[in-house]
CSV table of C-alpha atoms in Angstrom, one decimal:
chain,number,residue,atom,x,y,z
S,128,MET,CA,54.7,66.5,97.0
S,129,SER,CA,58.2,65.6,97.9
S,130,ASN,CA,59.5,62.6,99.8
S,131,THR,CA,60.8,64.0,103.1
S,132,ASN,CA,61.0,60.7,105.0
S,133,SER,CA,64.2,60.4,107.0
S,134,THR,CA,65.0,56.8,107.6
S,135,PRO,CA,68.0,55.5,109.5
S,136,LYS,CA,69.4,54.3,106.3
S,137,THR,CA,69.3,57.7,104.6
S,138,GLN,CA,70.6,59.4,107.7
S,139,SER,CA,73.6,57.1,107.8
S,140,SER,CA,74.4,57.6,104.1
S,141,GLN,CA,74.2,61.4,104.6
S,142,GLU,CA,76.5,61.2,107.6
S,143,SER,CA,79.1,59.1,105.6
S,144,GLN,CA,79.0,61.6,102.8
S,145,ASN,CA,79.8,64.4,105.3
S,146,SER,CA,82.4,62.5,107.3
S,147,PRO,CA,86.1,63.4,106.9
S,148,GLU,CA,87.0,59.9,106.0
S,149,THR,CA,85.1,60.0,102.8
S,150,ASN,CA,85.9,63.6,101.9
S,151,ASP,CA,87.9,63.6,98.6
S,152,THR,CA,89.2,67.1,99.1
S,153,ASN,CA,92.4,66.9,101.1
S,154,ASP,CA,93.9,70.2,100.0
S,155,THR,CA,93.8,72.1,103.3
S,156,PRO,CA,96.0,75.2,103.6
S,157,ASP,CA,98.4,73.1,105.7
S,158,THR,CA,98.6,70.4,103.0
S,159,VAL,CA,99.3,73.0,100.3
S,160,ARG,CA,101.9,74.7,102.5
S,161,ASP,CA,103.6,71.4,103.2
S,162,GLU,CA,103.6,70.6,99.4
S,163,ARG,CA,105.2,74.0,98.7
S,164,ASN,CA,107.9,73.4,101.3
S,165,HIS,CA,108.5,69.9,99.9
S,166,ASN,CA,109.0,71.4,96.4
S,167,ALA,CA,111.6,73.8,97.7
S,168,ALA,CA,113.3,70.9,99.6
S,169,ASP,CA,113.5,68.9,96.3
S,170,GLY,CA,115.5,71.7,94.7
S,171,ARG,CA,112.8,72.6,92.3
S,172,ARG,CA,111.9,76.2,91.7
S,173,PRO,CA,108.5,77.3,92.9
S,174,ALA,CA,105.9,78.2,90.3
S,175,PRO,CA,105.8,81.9,89.2
S,176,MET,CA,102.4,82.5,90.9
S,177,GLU,CA,103.8,81.1,94.2
S,178,VAL,CA,106.8,83.4,93.9
S,179,LEU,CA,104.5,86.4,93.4
S,180,ARG,CA,102.4,85.4,96.4
S,181,GLN,CA,105.5,85.0,98.6
S,182,ALA,CA,107.0,88.3,97.4
S,183,ARG,CA,103.8,90.2,98.3
S,184,ALA,CA,103.4,88.5,101.7
S,185,GLN,CA,107.0,88.9,102.7
S,186,LEU,CA,107.0,92.6,101.7
S,187,THR,CA,103.8,93.2,103.7
S,188,GLU,CA,105.3,91.5,106.7
S,189,LEU,CA,108.5,93.6,106.6
S,190,THR,CA,107.0,97.0,105.7
S,191,GLY,CA,103.4,96.9,106.8
S,192,LEU,CA,102.4,98.1,103.4
S,193,VAL,CA,99.9,96.1,101.4
S,194,PRO,CA,100.8,95.6,97.7
S,195,GLU,CA,98.1,96.7,95.3
S,196,THR,CA,99.6,95.3,92.1
S,197,VAL,CA,102.7,93.7,90.6
S,198,SER,CA,104.1,95.9,87.8
S,199,SER,CA,107.0,93.7,86.7
S,200,PHE,CA,108.2,90.2,87.4
S,201,GLU,CA,111.2,88.3,86.0
S,202,GLN,CA,113.4,85.3,86.7
S,203,THR,CA,117.0,86.2,87.1
S,204,GLU,CA,120.3,84.2,87.4
S,205,ASP,CA,120.1,84.8,91.2
S,206,GLY,CA,116.4,84.0,91.7
S,207,TRP,CA,113.5,86.4,91.0
S,208,SER,CA,113.0,90.2,90.7
S,209,VAL,CA,109.5,91.7,91.3
S,210,GLU,CA,108.4,95.3,91.2
S,211,VAL,CA,105.4,95.9,93.5
S,212,GLU,CA,103.1,99.0,93.8
S,213,VAL,CA,101.9,99.9,97.3
S,214,LEU,CA,99.8,102.6,98.9
S,215,GLU,CA,102.1,104.5,101.2
S,216,LEU,CA,99.8,107.4,102.2
S,217,ALA,CA,96.1,107.6,101.7
S,218,ARG,CA,94.7,111.0,100.9
S,219,VAL,CA,91.4,112.5,99.9
S,220,PRO,CA,90.7,112.6,97.0
S,221,ASP,CA,92.1,109.1,96.3
S,222,THR,CA,93.9,110.4,93.2
S,223,MET,CA,96.2,112.4,95.5
S,224,SER,CA,97.2,109.3,97.6
S,225,LEU,CA,101.0,108.6,97.6
S,226,MET,CA,102.0,105.4,95.9
S,227,ALA,CA,105.4,103.7,95.8
S,228,SER,CA,107.1,101.1,93.6
S,229,TYR,CA,109.3,98.7,95.5
S,230,GLN,CA,111.9,96.5,93.8
S,231,VAL,CA,111.9,93.1,95.6
S,232,GLU,CA,114.6,90.5,95.1
S,233,LEU,CA,114.0,86.9,95.9
S,234,ASP,CA,116.3,83.8,95.9
S,235,PRO,CA,115.5,80.8,93.7
S,236,GLU,CA,113.1,79.3,96.3
S,237,GLY,CA,111.1,82.6,96.5
S,238,GLN,CA,112.5,83.9,99.9
S,239,LEU,CA,113.0,87.6,100.0
S,240,THR,CA,116.7,88.7,100.0
S,241,GLY,CA,116.2,92.4,99.7
S,242,TYR,CA,113.9,95.3,98.7
S,243,ARG,CA,114.1,99.0,98.0
S,244,ARG,CA,111.8,101.8,97.1
S,245,VAL,CA,112.5,102.9,93.6
S,246,ARG,CA,109.8,105.4,93.0
S,247,ARG,CA,107.2,107.5,94.8
S,248,TYR,CA,104.3,109.2,93.1
S,249,GLU,CA,100.7,110.5,93.4
S,250,ARG,CA,98.1,107.9,92.3
S,251,GLY,CA,96.6,110.2,89.8
S,252,ARG,CA,99.9,110.9,88.0
S,253,ALA,CA,100.8,109.2,84.8
S,254,ASP,CA,104.4,108.4,83.9
S,255,ALA,CA,106.0,111.0,81.5
S,256,ARG,CA,106.5,109.5,78.1
S,257,GLY,CA,109.9,109.9,76.5
S,258,GLY,CA,109.9,112.2,73.5
S,259,ARG,CA,106.3,113.4,73.6
């Protein structure tokens, strides 16, 4: 048999555990976003994962295409360069869907400065290997 008594003392301790004032987790999305903006304002470069997230989000906002994967990523003298694979046209069967590779350029803070489509291909097609 379990103790299911609910006294005023236990209720108040439960309420204090659930109250925002005693919550140790203060990493709300707004807090994290403010911290990222603060890092950029300090002149520090954003972390690589943050740059990848920004590149994907900004490309989606500009083109309406949702990135499926990042196929290359590098830091350059001018910022960052990312190649992103997107679904351009869904077809049935899925292996016939049209995919595209976009080269995305970002400044040192991770803000998109330009993009271009560098390749378009069917999902089911592999790249030709040189010499084979």
